[in-house]
Amino acid sequence: MKPWSFVIATALVASLHAQAPATYETGVMLNASDLLPANLLRGPSYRVRDQVPTDGYMAHFTIDSNFGTFTAIGVPEAKRRISEAEGIHKLVETSKGDLFAEGLKRSVEQPIDAVKNIVKNPVESVKQAPKTVGHFFVKVGSGIGRGVTRAVDRVEESAKKDDHDAGQTAAEAGRGISTAAKSVSGFDKAKLDTAKQLGVDPYSDNERLQEEMDKVTWAFFAGGLPLRIGAAVASAGVAVAATNMVGIPEDTY
């Protein structure tokens, strides 16, 4: 007869073995061609890497393009990144055209960075805003330029007098200019139209896409020219199909 201690020890080992959690299957390598339609695997300026690692739950795509390498987790995001790569390509091609050059020539004096900074950070910007910003607003058909100049003068005067309300003066002036900049310039609306033509998310975190949309939209908008995203840009019907492909609601624009 076996000692009771041995029997108990054996039973405990068996019990622990039975309760041990099963080992999860490690991530496997999949092929992009098994996850995406053939027409999305490669484009004029991008290529989806065929090897797609997984973490056991999601597929991790890598997209090589002429404008950098993009990563995406899951099929929906991969489709969005592909649309963005195509969008960047169209914007770059558009920037090589004569119409863009003409728009750029007309808009060369328009301080886009200064205007955008006023919108994003009105309090600090109004203290530093160059009076040439006013020239921009006058050219787009607004008296905001004079308002910018007056606001800067008010802030400078308060500062010279060591006025305790100088900060409040700057804040009020900045908020007023910010609101006017957003509504009068119309740049944001023009940029939404650019995104719609491309079939991309206007609020994407893709920095290169945002940079190219800013550049092209500004040239056409500030240059007073109709927005055209080149001969290769999607027609209205194709653009709608593109927005459906990447899951962007039509009312986003």
JSON list of C-alpha atoms in Angstrom, two decimals:
[
{"chain": "A", "resi": 1, "resn": "MET", "atom": "CA", "xyz": [0.00, 0.00, 0.00]},
{"chain": "A", "resi": 2, "resn": "LYS", "atom": "CA", "xyz": [1.30, 3.39, -0.99]},
{"chain": "A", "resi": 3, "resn": "PRO", "atom": "CA", "xyz": [1.86, 5.95, 1.73]},
{"chain": "A", "resi": 4, "resn": "TRP", "atom": "CA", "xyz": [-0.99, 8.42, 2.04]},
{"chain": "A", "resi": 5, "resn": "SER", "atom": "CA", "xyz": [1.41, 11.33, 1.51]},
{"chain": "A", "resi": 6, "resn": "PHE", "atom": "CA", "xyz": [2.38, 9.95, -1.91]},
{"chain": "A", "resi": 7, "resn": "VAL", "atom": "CA", "xyz": [-1.26, 9.48, -2.93]},
{"chain": "A", "resi": 8, "resn": "ILE", "atom": "CA", "xyz": [-2.16, 13.01, -1.87]},
{"chain": "A", "resi": 9, "resn": "ALA", "atom": "CA", "xyz": [0.84, 14.50, -3.70]},
{"chain": "A", "resi": 10, "resn": "THR", "atom": "CA", "xyz": [-0.05, 12.62, -6.89]},
{"chain": "A", "resi": 11, "resn": "ALA", "atom": "CA", "xyz": [-3.63, 13.84, -6.68]},
{"chain": "A", "resi": 12, "resn": "LEU", "atom": "CA", "xyz": [-2.52, 17.44, -6.22]},
{"chain": "A", "resi": 13, "resn": "VAL", "atom": "CA", "xyz": [-0.21, 17.30, -9.25]},
{"chain": "A", "resi": 14, "resn": "ALA", "atom": "CA", "xyz": [-3.00, 15.84, -11.39]},
{"chain": "A", "resi": 15, "resn": "SER", "atom": "CA", "xyz": [-5.40, 18.53, -10.19]},
{"chain": "A", "resi": 16, "resn": "LEU", "atom": "CA", "xyz": [-2.99, 21.37, -10.94]},
{"chain": "A", "resi": 17, "resn": "HIS", "atom": "CA", "xyz": [-2.30, 19.95, -14.39]},
{"chain": "A", "resi": 18, "resn": "ALA", "atom": "CA", "xyz": [-6.01, 19.78, -15.13]},
{"chain": "A", "resi": 19, "resn": "GLN", "atom": "CA", "xyz": [-6.55, 23.40, -14.03]},
{"chain": "A", "resi": 20, "resn": "ALA", "atom": "CA", "xyz": [-3.63, 24.87, -15.99]},
{"chain": "A", "resi": 21, "resn": "PRO", "atom": "CA", "xyz": [-4.91, 27.24, -18.69]},
{"chain": "A", "resi": 22, "resn": "ALA", "atom": "CA", "xyz": [-4.57, 26.09, -22.26]},
{"chain": "A", "resi": 23, "resn": "THR", "atom": "CA", "xyz": [-1.80, 27.81, -24.20]},
{"chain": "A", "resi": 24, "resn": "TYR", "atom": "CA", "xyz": [-3.23, 30.34, -26.69]},
{"chain": "A", "resi": 25, "resn": "GLU", "atom": "CA", "xyz": [-2.24, 29.90, -30.30]},
{"chain": "A", "resi": 26, "resn": "THR", "atom": "CA", "xyz": [0.53, 32.31, -31.18]},
{"chain": "A", "resi": 27, "resn": "GLY", "atom": "CA", "xyz": [0.04, 34.83, -33.99]},
{"chain": "A", "resi": 28, "resn": "VAL", "atom": "CA", "xyz": [0.21, 33.42, -37.47]},
{"chain": "A", "resi": 29, "resn": "MET", "atom": "CA", "xyz": [1.41, 34.98, -40.71]},
{"chain": "A", "resi": 30, "resn": "LEU", "atom": "CA", "xyz": [-1.26, 35.64, -43.32]},
{"chain": "A", "resi": 31, "resn": "ASN", "atom": "CA", "xyz": [-1.15, 36.83, -46.91]},
{"chain": "A", "resi": 32, "resn": "ALA", "atom": "CA", "xyz": [-2.51, 40.25, -47.82]},
{"chain": "A", "resi": 33, "resn": "SER", "atom": "CA", "xyz": [-4.01, 38.70, -50.96]},
{"chain": "A", "resi": 34, "resn": "ASP", "atom": "CA", "xyz": [-6.26, 36.58, -48.74]},
{"chain": "A", "resi": 35, "resn": "LEU", "atom": "CA", "xyz": [-7.56, 39.63, -46.87]},
{"chain": "A", "resi": 36, "resn": "LEU", "atom": "CA", "xyz": [-7.82, 42.41, -49.44]},
{"chain": "A", "resi": 37, "resn": "PRO", "atom": "CA", "xyz": [-9.25, 42.59, -52.99]},
{"chain": "A", "resi": 38, "resn": "ALA", "atom": "CA", "xyz": [-6.62, 42.18, -55.69]},
{"chain": "A", "resi": 39, "resn": "ASN", "atom": "CA", "xyz": [-7.15, 45.73, -56.98]},
{"chain": "A", "resi": 40, "resn": "LEU", "atom": "CA", "xyz": [-6.12, 47.20, -53.61]},
{"chain": "A", "resi": 41, "resn": "LEU", "atom": "CA", "xyz": [-2.85, 45.33, -53.20]},
{"chain": "A", "resi": 42, "resn": "ARG", "atom": "CA", "xyz": [-0.86, 47.66, -55.45]},
{"chain": "A", "resi": 43, "resn": "GLY", "atom": "CA", "xyz": [-1.29, 51.13, -56.91]},
{"chain": "A", "resi": 44, "resn": "PRO", "atom": "CA", "xyz": [0.71, 53.71, -58.87]},
{"chain": "A", "resi": 45, "resn": "SER", "atom": "CA", "xyz": [2.53, 54.85, -55.75]},
{"chain": "A", "resi": 46, "resn": "TYR", "atom": "CA", "xyz": [2.04, 52.15, -53.10]},
{"chain": "A", "resi": 47, "resn": "ARG", "atom": "CA", "xyz": [2.28, 48.43, -52.43]},
{"chain": "A", "resi": 48, "resn": "VAL", "atom": "CA", "xyz": [0.81, 46.39, -49.60]},
{"chain": "A", "resi": 49, "resn": "ARG", "atom": "CA", "xyz": [3.35, 43.95, -48.18]},
{"chain": "A", "resi": 50, "resn": "ASP", "atom": "CA", "xyz": [2.17, 40.42, -48.79]},
{"chain": "A", "resi": 51, "resn": "GLN", "atom": "CA", "xyz": [3.21, 39.12, -45.37]},
{"chain": "A", "resi": 52, "resn": "VAL", "atom": "CA", "xyz": [0.66, 40.20, -42.76]},
{"chain": "A", "resi": 53, "resn": "PRO", "atom": "CA", "xyz": [1.50, 39.21, -39.17]},
{"chain": "A", "resi": 54, "resn": "THR", "atom": "CA", "xyz": [-1.29, 38.76, -36.65]},
{"chain": "A", "resi": 55, "resn": "ASP", "atom": "CA", "xyz": [-1.39, 38.94, -32.88]},
{"chain": "A", "resi": 56, "resn": "GLY", "atom": "CA", "xyz": [-4.01, 36.25, -32.60]},
{"chain": "A", "resi": 57, "resn": "TYR", "atom": "CA", "xyz": [-6.80, 38.79, -32.98]},
{"chain": "A", "resi": 58, "resn": "MET", "atom": "CA", "xyz": [-5.96, 41.46, -35.56]},
{"chain": "A", "resi": 59, "resn": "ALA", "atom": "CA", "xyz": [-3.99, 41.60, -38.80]},
{"chain": "A", "resi": 60, "resn": "HIS", "atom": "CA", "xyz": [-1.16, 44.14, -38.96]},
{"chain": "A", "resi": 61, "resn": "PHE", "atom": "CA", "xyz": [-0.65, 45.54, -42.48]},
{"chain": "A", "resi": 62, "resn": "THR", "atom": "CA", "xyz": [2.34, 47.47, -43.79]},
{"chain": "A", "resi": 63, "resn": "ILE", "atom": "CA", "xyz": [1.91, 49.70, -46.83]},
{"chain": "A", "resi": 64, "resn": "ASP", "atom": "CA", "xyz": [5.00, 50.98, -48.62]},
{"chain": "A", "resi": 65, "resn": "SER", "atom": "CA", "xyz": [4.48, 54.14, -50.65]},
{"chain": "A", "resi": 66, "resn": "ASN", "atom": "CA", "xyz": [6.46, 56.85, -52.38]},
{"chain": "A", "resi": 67, "resn": "PHE", "atom": "CA", "xyz": [5.52, 59.10, -49.48]},
{"chain": "A", "resi": 68, "resn": "GLY", "atom": "CA", "xyz": [6.49, 56.91, -46.55]},
{"chain": "A", "resi": 69, "resn": "THR", "atom": "CA", "xyz": [5.52, 53.65, -44.92]},
{"chain": "A", "resi": 70, "resn": "PHE", "atom": "CA", "xyz": [2.06, 53.38, -43.38]},
{"chain": "A", "resi": 71, "resn": "THR", "atom": "CA", "xyz": [0.84, 50.76, -40.95]},
{"chain": "A", "resi": 72, "resn": "ALA", "atom": "CA", "xyz": [-2.71, 49.65, -40.31]},
{"chain": "A", "resi": 73, "resn": "ILE", "atom": "CA", "xyz": [-4.41, 47.32, -37.86]},
{"chain": "A", "resi": 74, "resn": "GLY", "atom": "CA", "xyz": [-7.33, 45.46, -39.38]},
{"chain": "A", "resi": 75, "resn": "VAL", "atom": "CA", "xyz": [-8.82, 45.47, -42.86]},
{"chain": "A", "resi": 76, "resn": "PRO", "atom": "CA", "xyz": [-10.92, 48.66, -42.51]},
{"chain": "A", "resi": 77, "resn": "GLU", "atom": "CA", "xyz": [-7.91, 50.73, -41.47]},
{"chain": "A", "resi": 78, "resn": "ALA", "atom": "CA", "xyz": [-5.81, 49.17, -44.23]},
{"chain": "A", "resi": 79, "resn": "LYS", "atom": "CA", "xyz": [-8.39, 50.31, -46.78]},
{"chain": "A", "resi": 80, "resn": "ARG", "atom": "CA", "xyz": [-8.32, 53.82, -45.33]},
{"chain": "A", "resi": 81, "resn": "ARG", "atom": "CA", "xyz": [-4.54, 54.00, -45.52]},
{"chain": "A", "resi": 82, "resn": "ILE", "atom": "CA", "xyz": [-4.62, 52.77, -49.11]},
{"chain": "A", "resi": 83, "resn": "SER", "atom": "CA", "xyz": [-7.11, 55.50, -50.02]},
{"chain": "A", "resi": 84, "resn": "GLU", "atom": "CA", "xyz": [-4.86, 58.02, -48.31]},
{"chain": "A", "resi": 85, "resn": "ALA", "atom": "CA", "xyz": [-1.81, 56.86, -50.25]},
{"chain": "A", "resi": 86, "resn": "GLU", "atom": "CA", "xyz": [-3.76, 57.27, -53.48]},
{"chain": "A", "resi": 87, "resn": "GLY", "atom": "CA", "xyz": [-4.98, 60.66, -52.31]},
{"chain": "A", "resi": 88, "resn": "ILE", "atom": "CA", "xyz": [-1.45, 61.88, -51.58]},
{"chain": "A", "resi": 89, "resn": "HIS", "atom": "CA", "xyz": [-0.38, 60.70, -55.03]},
{"chain": "A", "resi": 90, "resn": "LYS", "atom": "CA", "xyz": [-3.17, 62.70, -56.71]},
{"chain": "A", "resi": 91, "resn": "LEU", "atom": "CA", "xyz": [-2.36, 65.79, -54.66]},
{"chain": "A", "resi": 92, "resn": "VAL", "atom": "CA", "xyz": [1.33, 65.59, -55.54]},
{"chain": "A", "resi": 93, "resn": "GLU", "atom": "CA", "xyz": [0.47, 65.18, -59.23]},
{"chain": "A", "resi": 94, "resn": "THR", "atom": "CA", "xyz": [-1.92, 68.13, -59.02]},
{"chain": "A", "resi": 95, "resn": "SER", "atom": "CA", "xyz": [0.83, 70.27, -57.50]},
{"chain": "A", "resi": 96, "resn": "LYS", "atom": "CA", "xyz": [2.89, 69.69, -60.65]},
{"chain": "A", "resi": 97, "resn": "GLY", "atom": "CA", "xyz": [0.23, 71.19, -62.93]},
{"chain": "A", "resi": 98, "resn": "ASP", "atom": "CA", "xyz": [-0.07, 74.65, -64.46]},
{"chain": "A", "resi": 99, "resn": "LEU", "atom": "CA", "xyz": [-3.29, 75.50, -62.62]},
{"chain": "A", "resi": 100, "resn": "PHE", "atom": "CA", "xyz": [-1.65, 74.83, -59.26]},
{"chain": "A", "resi": 101, "resn": "ALA", "atom": "CA", "xyz": [1.34, 76.96, -60.27]},
{"chain": "A", "resi": 102, "resn": "GLU", "atom": "CA", "xyz": [-0.98, 79.82, -61.17]},
{"chain": "A", "resi": 103, "resn": "GLY", "atom": "CA", "xyz": [-2.82, 79.51, -57.86]},
{"chain": "A", "resi": 104, "resn": "LEU", "atom": "CA", "xyz": [0.46, 79.42, -55.99]},
{"chain": "A", "resi": 105, "resn": "LYS", "atom": "CA", "xyz": [1.64, 82.52, -57.81]},
{"chain": "A", "resi": 106, "resn": "ARG", "atom": "CA", "xyz": [-1.51, 84.39, -56.82]},
{"chain": "A", "resi": 107, "resn": "SER", "atom": "CA", "xyz": [-1.43, 83.19, -53.22]},
{"chain": "A", "resi": 108, "resn": "VAL", "atom": "CA", "xyz": [2.28, 83.66, -52.55]},
{"chain": "A", "resi": 109, "resn": "GLU", "atom": "CA", "xyz": [1.60, 86.67, -50.31]},
{"chain": "A", "resi": 110, "resn": "GLN", "atom": "CA", "xyz": [-1.08, 84.93, -48.27]},
{"chain": "A", "resi": 111, "resn": "PRO", "atom": "CA", "xyz": [0.30, 83.99, -44.81]},
{"chain": "A", "resi": 112, "resn": "ILE", "atom": "CA", "xyz": [-1.44, 80.63, -44.31]},
{"chain": "A", "resi": 113, "resn": "ASP", "atom": "CA", "xyz": [0.64, 79.68, -41.28]},
{"chain": "A", "resi": 114, "resn": "ALA", "atom": "CA", "xyz": [-0.15, 82.96, -39.54]},
{"chain": "A", "resi": 115, "resn": "VAL", "atom": "CA", "xyz": [-3.87, 82.67, -40.24]},
{"chain": "A", "resi": 116, "resn": "LYS", "atom": "CA", "xyz": [-4.05, 79.01, -39.15]},
{"chain": "A", "resi": 117, "resn": "ASN", "atom": "CA", "xyz": [-2.14, 79.85, -35.98]},
{"chain": "A", "resi": 118, "resn": "ILE", "atom": "CA", "xyz": [-4.59, 82.63, -35.14]},
{"chain": "A", "resi": 119, "resn": "VAL", "atom": "CA", "xyz": [-7.45, 80.16, -35.44]},
{"chain": "A", "resi": 120, "resn": "LYS", "atom": "CA", "xyz": [-5.73, 77.55, -33.26]},
{"chain": "A", "resi": 121, "resn": "ASN", "atom": "CA", "xyz": [-4.10, 79.82, -30.68]},
{"chain": "A", "resi": 122, "resn": "PRO", "atom": "CA", "xyz": [-5.83, 83.21, -30.75]},
{"chain": "A", "resi": 123, "resn": "VAL", "atom": "CA", "xyz": [-4.58, 84.66, -27.46]},
{"chain": "A", "resi": 124, "resn": "GLU", "atom": "CA", "xyz": [-0.86, 84.25, -28.13]},
{"chain": "A", "resi": 125, "resn": "SER", "atom": "CA", "xyz": [-1.15, 84.87, -31.85]},
{"chain": "A", "resi": 126, "resn": "VAL", "atom": "CA", "xyz": [-2.86, 88.22, -31.50]},
{"chain": "A", "resi": 127, "resn": "LYS", "atom": "CA", "xyz": [0.10, 89.47, -29.45]},
{"chain": "A", "resi": 128, "resn": "GLN", "atom": "CA", "xyz": [2.52, 88.49, -32.19]},
{"chain": "A", "resi": 129, "resn": "ALA", "atom": "CA", "xyz": [0.35, 88.79, -35.30]},
{"chain": "A", "resi": 130, "resn": "PRO", "atom": "CA", "xyz": [2.13, 90.72, -38.01]},
{"chain": "A", "resi": 131, "resn": "LYS", "atom": "CA", "xyz": [0.05, 93.50, -39.51]},
{"chain": "A", "resi": 132, "resn": "THR", "atom": "CA", "xyz": [0.48, 91.82, -42.90]},
{"chain": "A", "resi": 133, "resn": "VAL", "atom": "CA", "xyz": [-2.12, 89.25, -41.78]},
{"chain": "A", "resi": 134, "resn": "GLY", "atom": "CA", "xyz": [-4.64, 92.01, -42.26]},
{"chain": "A", "resi": 135, "resn": "HIS", "atom": "CA", "xyz": [-3.63, 92.18, -45.92]},
{"chain": "A", "resi": 136, "resn": "PHE", "atom": "CA", "xyz": [-4.79, 88.59, -46.36]},
{"chain": "A", "resi": 137, "resn": "PHE", "atom": "CA", "xyz": [-8.27, 89.23, -45.03]},
{"chain": "A", "resi": 138, "resn": "VAL", "atom": "CA", "xyz": [-8.66, 92.37, -47.13]},
{"chain": "A", "resi": 139, "resn": "LYS", "atom": "CA", "xyz": [-7.76, 90.40, -50.25]},
{"chain": "A", "resi": 140, "resn": "VAL", "atom": "CA", "xyz": [-10.41, 87.76, -49.58]},
{"chain": "A", "resi": 141, "resn": "GLY", "atom": "CA", "xyz": [-13.04, 90.46, -49.35]},
{"chain": "A", "resi": 142, "resn": "SER", "atom": "CA", "xyz": [-13.22, 91.26, -45.65]},
{"chain": "A", "resi": 143, "resn": "GLY", "atom": "CA", "xyz": [-12.52, 94.11, -43.30]},
{"chain": "A", "resi": 144, "resn": "ILE", "atom": "CA", "xyz": [-11.02, 91.69, -40.80]},
{"chain": "A", "resi": 145, "resn": "GLY", "atom": "CA", "xyz": [-7.57, 92.99, -41.70]},
{"chain": "A", "resi": 146, "resn": "ARG", "atom": "CA", "xyz": [-8.32, 96.31, -40.09]},
{"chain": "A", "resi": 147, "resn": "GLY", "atom": "CA", "xyz": [-9.65, 94.43, -37.07]},
{"chain": "A", "resi": 148, "resn": "VAL", "atom": "CA", "xyz": [-6.40, 92.51, -36.76]},
{"chain": "A", "resi": 149, "resn": "THR", "atom": "CA", "xyz": [-4.40, 95.72, -36.86]},
{"chain": "A", "resi": 150, "resn": "ARG", "atom": "CA", "xyz": [-6.61, 97.40, -34.27]},
{"chain": "A", "resi": 151, "resn": "ALA", "atom": "CA", "xyz": [-6.49, 94.33, -32.01]},
{"chain": "A", "resi": 152, "resn": "VAL", "atom": "CA", "xyz": [-2.70, 94.23, -32.12]},
{"chain": "A", "resi": 153, "resn": "ASP", "atom": "CA", "xyz": [-2.55, 97.96, -31.37]},
{"chain": "A", "resi": 154, "resn": "ARG", "atom": "CA", "xyz": [-4.88, 97.53, -28.39]},
{"chain": "A", "resi": 155, "resn": "VAL", "atom": "CA", "xyz": [-2.78, 94.73, -26.93]},
{"chain": "A", "resi": 156, "resn": "GLU", "atom": "CA", "xyz": [0.47, 96.65, -27.45]},
{"chain": "A", "resi": 157, "resn": "GLU", "atom": "CA", "xyz": [-1.01, 99.77, -25.84]},
{"chain": "A", "resi": 158, "resn": "SER", "atom": "CA", "xyz": [-2.21, 97.79, -22.81]},
{"chain": "A", "resi": 159, "resn": "ALA", "atom": "CA", "xyz": [1.20, 96.19, -22.44]},
{"chain": "A", "resi": 160, "resn": "LYS", "atom": "CA", "xyz": [2.99, 99.56, -22.55]},
{"chain": "A", "resi": 161, "resn": "LYS", "atom": "CA", "xyz": [0.72, 100.88, -19.80]},
{"chain": "A", "resi": 162, "resn": "ASP", "atom": "CA", "xyz": [1.35, 97.74, -17.76]},
{"chain": "A", "resi": 163, "resn": "ASP", "atom": "CA", "xyz": [-2.42, 97.34, -17.71]},
{"chain": "A", "resi": 164, "resn": "HIS", "atom": "CA", "xyz": [-3.52, 94.43, -15.55]},
{"chain": "A", "resi": 165, "resn": "ASP", "atom": "CA", "xyz": [-6.29, 93.76, -18.05]},
{"chain": "A", "resi": 166, "resn": "ALA", "atom": "CA", "xyz": [-3.85, 93.31, -20.94]},
{"chain": "A", "resi": 167, "resn": "GLY", "atom": "CA", "xyz": [-4.28, 89.55, -20.84]},
{"chain": "A", "resi": 168, "resn": "GLN", "atom": "CA", "xyz": [-8.04, 89.84, -20.99]},
{"chain": "A", "resi": 169, "resn": "THR", "atom": "CA", "xyz": [-7.75, 92.33, -23.85]},
{"chain": "A", "resi": 170, "resn": "ALA", "atom": "CA", "xyz": [-5.61, 89.88, -25.79]},
{"chain": "A", "resi": 171, "resn": "ALA", "atom": "CA", "xyz": [-8.00, 87.04, -25.10]},
{"chain": "A", "resi": 172, "resn": "GLU", "atom": "CA", "xyz": [-11.04, 89.00, -26.27]},
{"chain": "A", "resi": 173, "resn": "ALA", "atom": "CA", "xyz": [-9.30, 90.27, -29.38]},
{"chain": "A", "resi": 174, "resn": "GLY", "atom": "CA", "xyz": [-7.92, 86.85, -30.17]},
{"chain": "A", "resi": 175, "resn": "ARG", "atom": "CA", "xyz": [-11.28, 85.14, -29.85]},
{"chain": "A", "resi": 176, "resn": "GLY", "atom": "CA", "xyz": [-12.87, 87.70, -32.14]},
{"chain": "A", "resi": 177, "resn": "ILE", "atom": "CA", "xyz": [-10.22, 87.30, -34.79]},
{"chain": "A", "resi": 178, "resn": "SER", "atom": "CA", "xyz": [-10.33, 83.52, -34.50]},
{"chain": "A", "resi": 179, "resn": "THR", "atom": "CA", "xyz": [-14.08, 83.41, -35.10]},
{"chain": "A", "resi": 180, "resn": "ALA", "atom": "CA", "xyz": [-13.79, 85.78, -38.04]},
{"chain": "A", "resi": 181, "resn": "ALA", "atom": "CA", "xyz": [-10.90, 83.83, -39.53]},
{"chain": "A", "resi": 182, "resn": "LYS", "atom": "CA", "xyz": [-12.84, 80.60, -39.42]},
{"chain": "A", "resi": 183, "resn": "SER", "atom": "CA", "xyz": [-15.97, 82.02, -41.01]},
{"chain": "A", "resi": 184, "resn": "VAL", "atom": "CA", "xyz": [-14.47, 84.45, -43.49]},
{"chain": "A", "resi": 185, "resn": "SER", "atom": "CA", "xyz": [-11.52, 82.63, -44.93]},
{"chain": "A", "resi": 186, "resn": "GLY", "atom": "CA", "xyz": [-13.55, 79.55, -45.87]},
{"chain": "A", "resi": 187, "resn": "PHE", "atom": "CA", "xyz": [-10.35, 77.55, -45.97]},
{"chain": "A", "resi": 188, "resn": "ASP", "atom": "CA", "xyz": [-11.71, 74.73, -43.82]},
{"chain": "A", "resi": 189, "resn": "LYS", "atom": "CA", "xyz": [-14.71, 74.34, -46.10]},
{"chain": "A", "resi": 190, "resn": "ALA", "atom": "CA", "xyz": [-12.46, 74.26, -49.15]},
{"chain": "A", "resi": 191, "resn": "LYS", "atom": "CA", "xyz": [-10.33, 71.61, -47.49]},
{"chain": "A", "resi": 192, "resn": "LEU", "atom": "CA", "xyz": [-13.40, 69.48, -46.80]},
{"chain": "A", "resi": 193, "resn": "ASP", "atom": "CA", "xyz": [-14.19, 69.67, -50.50]},
{"chain": "A", "resi": 194, "resn": "THR", "atom": "CA", "xyz": [-10.66, 68.52, -51.30]},
{"chain": "A", "resi": 195, "resn": "ALA", "atom": "CA", "xyz": [-11.04, 65.53, -48.98]},
{"chain": "A", "resi": 196, "resn": "LYS", "atom": "CA", "xyz": [-14.40, 64.68, -50.53]},
{"chain": "A", "resi": 197, "resn": "GLN", "atom": "CA", "xyz": [-12.96, 64.69, -54.03]},
{"chain": "A", "resi": 198, "resn": "LEU", "atom": "CA", "xyz": [-10.21, 62.36, -52.87]},
{"chain": "A", "resi": 199, "resn": "GLY", "atom": "CA", "xyz": [-12.54, 60.11, -50.86]},
{"chain": "A", "resi": 200, "resn": "VAL", "atom": "CA", "xyz": [-10.45, 60.43, -47.69]},
{"chain": "A", "resi": 201, "resn": "ASP", "atom": "CA", "xyz": [-11.21, 61.35, -44.09]},
{"chain": "A", "resi": 202, "resn": "PRO", "atom": "CA", "xyz": [-10.61, 65.12, -43.73]},
{"chain": "A", "resi": 203, "resn": "TYR", "atom": "CA", "xyz": [-9.69, 64.54, -40.07]},
{"chain": "A", "resi": 204, "resn": "SER", "atom": "CA", "xyz": [-7.18, 61.75, -40.71]},
{"chain": "A", "resi": 205, "resn": "ASP", "atom": "CA", "xyz": [-4.09, 61.55, -38.50]},
{"chain": "A", "resi": 206, "resn": "ASN", "atom": "CA", "xyz": [-1.95, 60.99, -41.61]},
{"chain": "A", "resi": 207, "resn": "GLU", "atom": "CA", "xyz": [0.42, 63.96, -41.39]},
{"chain": "A", "resi": 208, "resn": "ARG", "atom": "CA", "xyz": [1.63, 63.75, -44.99]},
{"chain": "A", "resi": 209, "resn": "LEU", "atom": "CA", "xyz": [-1.95, 63.69, -46.27]},
{"chain": "A", "resi": 210, "resn": "GLN", "atom": "CA", "xyz": [-2.85, 66.73, -44.17]},
{"chain": "A", "resi": 211, "resn": "GLU", "atom": "CA", "xyz": [0.25, 68.57, -45.37]},
{"chain": "A", "resi": 212, "resn": "GLU", "atom": "CA", "xyz": [-0.55, 67.94, -49.04]},
{"chain": "A", "resi": 213, "resn": "MET", "atom": "CA", "xyz": [-4.23, 68.83, -48.62]},
{"chain": "A", "resi": 214, "resn": "ASP", "atom": "CA", "xyz": [-3.25, 72.10, -46.93]},
{"chain": "A", "resi": 215, "resn": "LYS", "atom": "CA", "xyz": [-0.79, 72.98, -49.67]},
{"chain": "A", "resi": 216, "resn": "VAL", "atom": "CA", "xyz": [-3.01, 72.21, -52.65]},
{"chain": "A", "resi": 217, "resn": "THR", "atom": "CA", "xyz": [-6.22, 73.57, -51.14]},
{"chain": "A", "resi": 218, "resn": "TRP", "atom": "CA", "xyz": [-4.51, 76.81, -50.13]},
{"chain": "A", "resi": 219, "resn": "ALA", "atom": "CA", "xyz": [-3.05, 77.40, -53.59]},
{"chain": "A", "resi": 220, "resn": "PHE", "atom": "CA", "xyz": [-6.45, 77.05, -55.26]},
{"chain": "A", "resi": 221, "resn": "PHE", "atom": "CA", "xyz": [-8.44, 78.80, -52.55]},
{"chain": "A", "resi": 222, "resn": "ALA", "atom": "CA", "xyz": [-6.19, 81.79, -51.87]},
{"chain": "A", "resi": 223, "resn": "GLY", "atom": "CA", "xyz": [-5.42, 82.04, -55.57]},
{"chain": "A", "resi": 224, "resn": "GLY", "atom": "CA", "xyz": [-9.14, 82.38, -56.31]},
{"chain": "A", "resi": 225, "resn": "LEU", "atom": "CA", "xyz": [-9.19, 79.39, -58.65]},
{"chain": "A", "resi": 226, "resn": "PRO", "atom": "CA", "xyz": [-11.69, 76.52, -58.90]},
{"chain": "A", "resi": 227, "resn": "LEU", "atom": "CA", "xyz": [-10.55, 73.45, -57.03]},
{"chain": "A", "resi": 228, "resn": "ARG", "atom": "CA", "xyz": [-9.35, 70.65, -59.32]},
{"chain": "A", "resi": 229, "resn": "ILE", "atom": "CA", "xyz": [-7.49, 67.59, -58.10]},
{"chain": "A", "resi": 230, "resn": "GLY", "atom": "CA", "xyz": [-5.93, 66.81, -61.46]},
{"chain": "A", "resi": 231, "resn": "ALA", "atom": "CA", "xyz": [-7.13, 64.68, -64.35]},
{"chain": "A", "resi": 232, "resn": "ALA", "atom": "CA", "xyz": [-6.66, 61.53, -62.31]},
{"chain": "A", "resi": 233, "resn": "VAL", "atom": "CA", "xyz": [-9.01, 62.63, -59.51]},
{"chain": "A", "resi": 234, "resn": "ALA", "atom": "CA", "xyz": [-12.07, 60.50, -58.93]},
{"chain": "A", "resi": 235, "resn": "SER", "atom": "CA", "xyz": [-15.31, 61.53, -60.57]},
{"chain": "A", "resi": 236, "resn": "ALA", "atom": "CA", "xyz": [-18.29, 62.18, -58.32]},
{"chain": "A", "resi": 237, "resn": "GLY", "atom": "CA", "xyz": [-19.55, 58.61, -58.65]},
{"chain": "A", "resi": 238, "resn": "VAL", "atom": "CA", "xyz": [-16.17, 57.06, -57.95]},
{"chain": "A", "resi": 239, "resn": "ALA", "atom": "CA", "xyz": [-15.61, 59.42, -55.02]},
{"chain": "A", "resi": 240, "resn": "VAL", "atom": "CA", "xyz": [-18.84, 58.23, -53.42]},
{"chain": "A", "resi": 241, "resn": "ALA", "atom": "CA", "xyz": [-17.74, 54.64, -53.95]},
{"chain": "A", "resi": 242, "resn": "ALA", "atom": "CA", "xyz": [-14.41, 55.48, -52.33]},
{"chain": "A", "resi": 243, "resn": "THR", "atom": "CA", "xyz": [-16.08, 56.98, -49.27]},
{"chain": "A", "resi": 244, "resn": "ASN", "atom": "CA", "xyz": [-18.17, 53.86, -48.94]},
{"chain": "A", "resi": 245, "resn": "MET", "atom": "CA", "xyz": [-15.08, 51.68, -49.22]},
{"chain": "A", "resi": 246, "resn": "VAL", "atom": "CA", "xyz": [-13.31, 53.40, -46.35]},
{"chain": "A", "resi": 247, "resn": "GLY", "atom": "CA", "xyz": [-16.46, 53.82, -44.28]},
{"chain": "A", "resi": 248, "resn": "ILE", "atom": "CA", "xyz": [-16.64, 57.62, -44.24]},
{"chain": "A", "resi": 249, "resn": "PRO", "atom": "CA", "xyz": [-20.17, 58.99, -43.74]},
{"chain": "A", "resi": 250, "resn": "GLU", "atom": "CA", "xyz": [-21.22, 61.38, -46.48]},
{"chain": "A", "resi": 251, "resn": "ASP", "atom": "CA", "xyz": [-22.19, 64.02, -43.89]},
{"chain": "A", "resi": 252, "resn": "THR", "atom": "CA", "xyz": [-18.55, 64.16, -42.73]},
{"chain": "A", "resi": 253, "resn": "TYR", "atom": "CA", "xyz": [-18.03, 66.67, -45.50]}
]
